[in-house]
Short mmCIF file of C-alpha atoms in Angstrom, two decimals:
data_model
loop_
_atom_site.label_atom_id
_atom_site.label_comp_id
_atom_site.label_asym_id
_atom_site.label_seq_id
_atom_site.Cartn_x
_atom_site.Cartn_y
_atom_site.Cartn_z
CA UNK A 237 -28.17 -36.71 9.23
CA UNK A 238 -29.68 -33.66 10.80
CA UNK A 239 -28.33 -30.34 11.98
CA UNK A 240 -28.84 -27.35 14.16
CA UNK A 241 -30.13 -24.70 11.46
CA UNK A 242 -27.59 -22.18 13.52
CA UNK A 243 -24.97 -25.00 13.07
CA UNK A 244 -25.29 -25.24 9.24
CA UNK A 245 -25.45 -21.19 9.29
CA UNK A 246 -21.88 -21.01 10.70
CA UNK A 247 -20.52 -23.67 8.61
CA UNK A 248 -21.98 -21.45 5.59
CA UNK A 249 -20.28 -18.17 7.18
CA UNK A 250 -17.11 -20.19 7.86
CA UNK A 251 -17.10 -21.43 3.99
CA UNK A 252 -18.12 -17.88 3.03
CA UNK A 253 -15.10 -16.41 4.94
CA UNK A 254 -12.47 -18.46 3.71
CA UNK A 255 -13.84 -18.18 0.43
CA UNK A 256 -13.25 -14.51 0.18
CA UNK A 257 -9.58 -15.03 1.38
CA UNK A 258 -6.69 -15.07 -0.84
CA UNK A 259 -4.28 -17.32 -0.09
CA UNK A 260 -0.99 -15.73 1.33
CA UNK A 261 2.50 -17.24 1.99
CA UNK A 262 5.02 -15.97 3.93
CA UNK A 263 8.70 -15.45 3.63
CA UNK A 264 11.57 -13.79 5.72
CA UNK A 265 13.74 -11.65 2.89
CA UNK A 266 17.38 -10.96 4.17
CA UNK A 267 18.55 -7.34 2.70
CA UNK A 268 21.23 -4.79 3.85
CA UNK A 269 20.10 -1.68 5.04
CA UNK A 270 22.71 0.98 7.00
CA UNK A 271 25.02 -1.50 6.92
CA UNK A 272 23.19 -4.22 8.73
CA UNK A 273 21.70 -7.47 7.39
CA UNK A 274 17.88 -7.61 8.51
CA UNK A 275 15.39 -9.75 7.51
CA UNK A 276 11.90 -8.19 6.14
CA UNK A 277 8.68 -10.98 6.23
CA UNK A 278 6.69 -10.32 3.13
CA UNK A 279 3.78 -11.45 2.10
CA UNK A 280 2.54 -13.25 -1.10
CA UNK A 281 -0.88 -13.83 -3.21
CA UNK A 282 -0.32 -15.05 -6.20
CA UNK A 283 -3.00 -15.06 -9.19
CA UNK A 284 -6.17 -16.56 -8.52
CA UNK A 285 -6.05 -20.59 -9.84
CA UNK A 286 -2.55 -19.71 -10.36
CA UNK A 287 -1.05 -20.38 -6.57
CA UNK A 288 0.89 -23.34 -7.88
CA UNK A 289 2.11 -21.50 -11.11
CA UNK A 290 5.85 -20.16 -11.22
CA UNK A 291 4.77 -17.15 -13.72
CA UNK A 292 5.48 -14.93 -14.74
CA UNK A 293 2.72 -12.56 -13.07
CA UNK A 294 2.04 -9.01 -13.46
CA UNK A 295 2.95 -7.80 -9.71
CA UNK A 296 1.70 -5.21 -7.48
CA UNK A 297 4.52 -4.28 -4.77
CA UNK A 298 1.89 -2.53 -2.14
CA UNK A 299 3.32 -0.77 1.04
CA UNK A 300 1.24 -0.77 4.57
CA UNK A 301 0.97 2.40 6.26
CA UNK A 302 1.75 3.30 9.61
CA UNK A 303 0.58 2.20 13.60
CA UNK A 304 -1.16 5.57 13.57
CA UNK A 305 0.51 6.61 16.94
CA UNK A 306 0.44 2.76 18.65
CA UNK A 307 3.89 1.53 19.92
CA UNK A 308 2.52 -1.81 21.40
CA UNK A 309 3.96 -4.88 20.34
CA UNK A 310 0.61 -6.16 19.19
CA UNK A 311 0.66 -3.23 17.14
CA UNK A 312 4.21 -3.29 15.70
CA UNK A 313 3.69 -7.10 15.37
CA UNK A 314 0.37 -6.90 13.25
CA UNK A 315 0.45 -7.37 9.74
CA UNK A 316 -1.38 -5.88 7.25
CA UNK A 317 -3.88 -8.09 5.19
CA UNK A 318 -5.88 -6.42 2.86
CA UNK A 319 -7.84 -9.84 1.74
CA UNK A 320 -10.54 -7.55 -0.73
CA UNK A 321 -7.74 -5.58 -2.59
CA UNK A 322 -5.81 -8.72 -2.63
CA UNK A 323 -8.40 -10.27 -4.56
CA UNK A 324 -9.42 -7.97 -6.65
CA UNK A 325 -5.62 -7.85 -8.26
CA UNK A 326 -5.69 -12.02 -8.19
CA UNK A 327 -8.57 -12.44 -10.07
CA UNK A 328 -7.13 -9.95 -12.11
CA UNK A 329 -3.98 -12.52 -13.00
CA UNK A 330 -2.02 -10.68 -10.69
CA UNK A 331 0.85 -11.39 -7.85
CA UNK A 332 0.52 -9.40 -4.84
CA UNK A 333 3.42 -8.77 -2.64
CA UNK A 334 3.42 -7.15 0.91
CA UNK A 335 6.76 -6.14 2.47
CA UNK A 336 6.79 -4.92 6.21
CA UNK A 337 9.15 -2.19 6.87
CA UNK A 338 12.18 -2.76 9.88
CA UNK A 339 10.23 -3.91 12.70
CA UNK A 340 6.52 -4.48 11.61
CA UNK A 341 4.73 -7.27 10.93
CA UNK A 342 8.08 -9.79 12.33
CA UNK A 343 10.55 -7.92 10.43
CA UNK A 344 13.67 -7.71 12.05
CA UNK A 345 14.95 -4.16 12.41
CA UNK A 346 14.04 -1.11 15.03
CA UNK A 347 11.06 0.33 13.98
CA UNK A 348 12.08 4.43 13.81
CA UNK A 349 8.74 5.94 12.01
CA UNK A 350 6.96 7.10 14.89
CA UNK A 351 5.33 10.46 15.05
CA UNK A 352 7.39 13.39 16.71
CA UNK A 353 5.89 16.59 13.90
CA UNK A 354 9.12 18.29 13.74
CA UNK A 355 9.64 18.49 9.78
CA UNK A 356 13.86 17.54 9.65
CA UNK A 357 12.89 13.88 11.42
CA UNK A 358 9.44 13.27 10.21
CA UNK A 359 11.80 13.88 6.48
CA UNK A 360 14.56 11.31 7.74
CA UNK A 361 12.09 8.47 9.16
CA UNK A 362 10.69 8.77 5.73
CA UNK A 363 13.67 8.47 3.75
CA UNK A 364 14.66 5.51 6.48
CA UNK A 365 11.35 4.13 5.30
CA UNK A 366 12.19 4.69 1.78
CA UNK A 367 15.39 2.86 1.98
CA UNK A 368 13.49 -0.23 3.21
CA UNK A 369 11.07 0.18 0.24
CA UNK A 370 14.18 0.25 -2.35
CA UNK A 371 16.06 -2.73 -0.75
CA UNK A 372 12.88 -5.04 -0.78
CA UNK A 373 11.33 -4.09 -4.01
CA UNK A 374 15.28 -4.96 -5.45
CA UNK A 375 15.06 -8.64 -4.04
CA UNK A 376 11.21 -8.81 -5.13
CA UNK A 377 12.13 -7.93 -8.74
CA UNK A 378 14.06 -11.69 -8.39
CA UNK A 379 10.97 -13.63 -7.23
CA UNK A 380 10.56 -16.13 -10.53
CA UNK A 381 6.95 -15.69 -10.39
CA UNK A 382 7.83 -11.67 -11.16
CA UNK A 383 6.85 -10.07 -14.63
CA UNK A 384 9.48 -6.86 -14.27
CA UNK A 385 8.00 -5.72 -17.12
CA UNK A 386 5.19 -5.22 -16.03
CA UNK A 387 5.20 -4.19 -12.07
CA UNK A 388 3.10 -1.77 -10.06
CA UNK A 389 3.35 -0.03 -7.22
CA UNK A 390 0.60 0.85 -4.81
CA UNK A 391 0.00 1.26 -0.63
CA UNK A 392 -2.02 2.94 1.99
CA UNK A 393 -1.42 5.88 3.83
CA UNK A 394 2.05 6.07 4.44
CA UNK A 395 2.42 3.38 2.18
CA UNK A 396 0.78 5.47 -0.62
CA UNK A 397 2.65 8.36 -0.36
CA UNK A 398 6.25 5.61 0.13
CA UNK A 399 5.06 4.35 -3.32
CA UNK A 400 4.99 7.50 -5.38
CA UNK A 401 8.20 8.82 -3.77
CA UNK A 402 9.57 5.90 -5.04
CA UNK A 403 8.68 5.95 -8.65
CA UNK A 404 10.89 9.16 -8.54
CA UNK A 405 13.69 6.86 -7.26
CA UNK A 406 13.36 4.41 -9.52
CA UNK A 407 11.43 5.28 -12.30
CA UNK A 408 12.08 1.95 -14.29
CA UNK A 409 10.74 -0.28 -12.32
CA UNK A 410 7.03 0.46 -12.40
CA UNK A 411 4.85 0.76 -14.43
CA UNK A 412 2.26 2.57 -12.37
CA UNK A 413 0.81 3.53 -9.35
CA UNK A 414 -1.86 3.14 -7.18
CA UNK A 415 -1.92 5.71 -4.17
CA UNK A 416 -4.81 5.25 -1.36
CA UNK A 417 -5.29 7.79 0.63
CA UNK A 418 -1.50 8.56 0.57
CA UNK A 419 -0.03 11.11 3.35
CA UNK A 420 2.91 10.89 5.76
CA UNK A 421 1.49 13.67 8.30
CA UNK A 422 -2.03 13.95 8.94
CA UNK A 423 -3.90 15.78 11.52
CA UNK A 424 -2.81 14.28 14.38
CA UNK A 425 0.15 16.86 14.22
CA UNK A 426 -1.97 19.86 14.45
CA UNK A 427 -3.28 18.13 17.48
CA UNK A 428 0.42 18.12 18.59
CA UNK A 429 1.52 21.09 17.19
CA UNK A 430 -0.96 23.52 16.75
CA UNK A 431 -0.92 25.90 13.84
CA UNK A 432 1.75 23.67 11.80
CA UNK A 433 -0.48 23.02 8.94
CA UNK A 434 2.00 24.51 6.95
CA UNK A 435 4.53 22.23 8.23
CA UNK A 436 2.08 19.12 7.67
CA UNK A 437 2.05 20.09 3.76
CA UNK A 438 5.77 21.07 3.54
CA UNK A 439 6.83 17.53 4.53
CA UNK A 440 4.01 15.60 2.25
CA UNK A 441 4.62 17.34 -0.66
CA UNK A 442 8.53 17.10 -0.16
CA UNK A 443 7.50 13.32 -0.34
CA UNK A 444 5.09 13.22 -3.18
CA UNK A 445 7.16 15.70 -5.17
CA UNK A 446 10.25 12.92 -5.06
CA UNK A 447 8.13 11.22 -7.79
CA UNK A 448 6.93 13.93 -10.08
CA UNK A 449 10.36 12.29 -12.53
CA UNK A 450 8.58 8.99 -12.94
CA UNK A 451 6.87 10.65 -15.80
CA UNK A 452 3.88 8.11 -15.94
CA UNK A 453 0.65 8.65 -15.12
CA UNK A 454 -0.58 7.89 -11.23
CA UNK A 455 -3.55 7.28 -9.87
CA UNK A 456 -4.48 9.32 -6.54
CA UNK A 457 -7.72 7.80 -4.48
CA UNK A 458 -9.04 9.67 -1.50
CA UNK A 459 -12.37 9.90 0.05
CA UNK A 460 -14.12 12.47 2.25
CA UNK A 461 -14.75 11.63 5.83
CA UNK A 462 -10.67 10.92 6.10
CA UNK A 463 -9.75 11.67 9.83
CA UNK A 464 -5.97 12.13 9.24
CA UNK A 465 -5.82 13.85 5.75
CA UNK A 466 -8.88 15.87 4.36
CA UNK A 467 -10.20 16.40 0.98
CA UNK A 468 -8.63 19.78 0.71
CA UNK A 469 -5.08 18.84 1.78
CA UNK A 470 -4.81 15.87 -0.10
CA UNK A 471 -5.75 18.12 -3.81
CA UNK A 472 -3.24 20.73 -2.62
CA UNK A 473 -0.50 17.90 -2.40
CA UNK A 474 -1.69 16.56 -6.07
CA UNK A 475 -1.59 20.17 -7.44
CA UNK A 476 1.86 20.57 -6.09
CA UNK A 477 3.00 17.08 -7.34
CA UNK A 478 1.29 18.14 -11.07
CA UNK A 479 3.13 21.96 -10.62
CA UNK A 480 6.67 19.81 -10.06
CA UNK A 481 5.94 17.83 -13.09
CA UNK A 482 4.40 15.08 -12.16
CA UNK A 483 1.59 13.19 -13.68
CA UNK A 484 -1.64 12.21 -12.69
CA UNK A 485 -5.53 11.52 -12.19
CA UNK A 486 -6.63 12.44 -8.78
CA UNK A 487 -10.35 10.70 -8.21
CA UNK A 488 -12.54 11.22 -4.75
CA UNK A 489 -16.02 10.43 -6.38
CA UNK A 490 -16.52 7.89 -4.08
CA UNK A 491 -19.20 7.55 -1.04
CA UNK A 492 -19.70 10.35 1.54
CA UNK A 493 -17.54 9.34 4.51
CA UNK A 494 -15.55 6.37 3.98
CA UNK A 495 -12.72 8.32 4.63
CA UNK A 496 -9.27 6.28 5.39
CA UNK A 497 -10.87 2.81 4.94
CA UNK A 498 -11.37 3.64 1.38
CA UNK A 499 -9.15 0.62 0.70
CA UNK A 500 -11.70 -1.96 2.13
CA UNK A 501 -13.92 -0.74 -0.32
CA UNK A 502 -13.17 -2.45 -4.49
CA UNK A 503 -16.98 -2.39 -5.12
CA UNK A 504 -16.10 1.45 -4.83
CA UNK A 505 -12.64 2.02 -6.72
CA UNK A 506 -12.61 -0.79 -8.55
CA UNK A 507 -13.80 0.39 -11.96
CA UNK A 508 -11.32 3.29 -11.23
CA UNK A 509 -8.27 0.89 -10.68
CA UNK A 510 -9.46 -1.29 -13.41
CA UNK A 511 -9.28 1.85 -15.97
CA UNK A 512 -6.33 2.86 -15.10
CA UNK A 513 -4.77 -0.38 -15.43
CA UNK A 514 -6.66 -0.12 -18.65
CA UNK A 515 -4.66 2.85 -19.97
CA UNK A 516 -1.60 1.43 -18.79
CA UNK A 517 -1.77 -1.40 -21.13
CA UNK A 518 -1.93 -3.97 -18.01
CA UNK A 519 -4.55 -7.09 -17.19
CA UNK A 520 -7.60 -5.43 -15.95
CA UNK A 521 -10.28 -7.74 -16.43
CA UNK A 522 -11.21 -10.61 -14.05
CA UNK A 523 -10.02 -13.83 -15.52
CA UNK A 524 -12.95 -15.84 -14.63
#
């Protein structure tokens, strides 16, 4: 039988595209948070070859970041799916777990970290946010497919920033983490408050400094090109992280301009991830 040569060539993208997809289940977590029973959806990869295995994994915990100013209900709704850093940790032999904070991605919940620049809120959305973090990571820690001995924390954007604060919180947990292109402001605040920058970097490294405790080393990724947080701002965070005792490598030798999207990009902080994991005694090879 005979086909279309543009017929075969989409059935090769289609097979090409669901090839490079982890596969991701879904569940709806019930935890208490102010008093009120909500139920977070997160998301779950488990090890490449290993979907039907009960574990235990190694398990990254990894943290979305934020609408970036959109208050639609597509937007709020969306859910973050990272396929390329998914598999890069699965054919690593890792679990990858994706909470959504209070309403995102089908949580239940009011979703209270929108953008207002005023320091004292911006400071209480993201201790709201941290709350979330510390009530989901506590029921992921029960997931049978869980290694808690050997658990790592990573995210993007806010979610980066959400995951070093929380080593400081609780510094047992982890064993590491992986921070892309971590910030809670960015530049859209001197947009809507001009001449805050100082404002921008009080709040960020109020967040980052939260983890300097955890005592392990962290890994810091961030790329030029970044519309919300330059090169600049992000090293004076890191140097005020280090000068509150925290520990760290901060790395930005990565392509001119990929900016905020860095995290679509393993062929470009792969080997970095994979060294670190390295150091930290974890799986960092590919399985396969």
């Amino acid at each position: 039988m005979c086909f279309p040569r543009n017929f075969v060539l989409l059935l090769l993208a289609a097979w090409l595209l669901a090839a490079c997809q982890s596969t991701v289940s879904e569940r709806r977590v019930p935890v208490t948070l102010a008093g009120e029973t909500v139920k977070l959806v997160v998301r779950v990869s488990l090890p490449t070859g290993k979907e039907t295995g009960d574990g235990p994994f190694p398990t990254l915990v990894l943290h979305h970041g934020s609408t970036g100013g959109r208050y639609s209900r597509r937007a709020l709704e969306a859910f973050w799916q990272p396929d390329a850093l998914l598999r890069h940790f699965n054919d690593r032999g890792w679990a990858v777990v994706i909470p959504a904070r209070r309403g995102r991605g089908g949580s239940e919940g009011i979703y209270r970290e929108r953008f207002n620049c005023i320091a004292t809120d911006e400071l209480e959305m993201a201790t709201g946010a941290l709350e979330d973090v510390d009530a989901i990571t506590a029921e992921i820690r029960k997931f049978p497919f869980v290694d808690e001995e050997r658990m790592l924390v990573g995210g993007q954007s806010r979610g980066g920033i959400l995951s070093i604060a929380h080593t400081g919180m609780r510094p047992g947990w982890y064993a590491g983490t992986v921070n892309f292109v971590g910030g809670w402001l960015g530049a859209g605040c001197l947009r809507i408050r001009p001449g805050k920058g100082d404002m921008v970097s009080e709040v960020n490294q109020n967040l980052f400094n939260r983890g300097a405790s955890f005592g392990k080393e962290t890994l810091w990724l961030y790329a030029s090109g970044d519309r919300f947080y330059s090169l600049s701002h992000s090293r004076s965070n890191f140097e005020a992280f280090k000068a509150a005792g925290g520990a760290g490598i901060f790395v930005d030798e990565f392509p001119n301009g990929i900016g905020h999207g860095l995290w679509r990009r393993p062929s470009s902080w792969g080997p970095h991830v994979d060294a670190y994991l390295k150091r930290r005694g974890l799986p960092h090879s590919p399985s396969r």
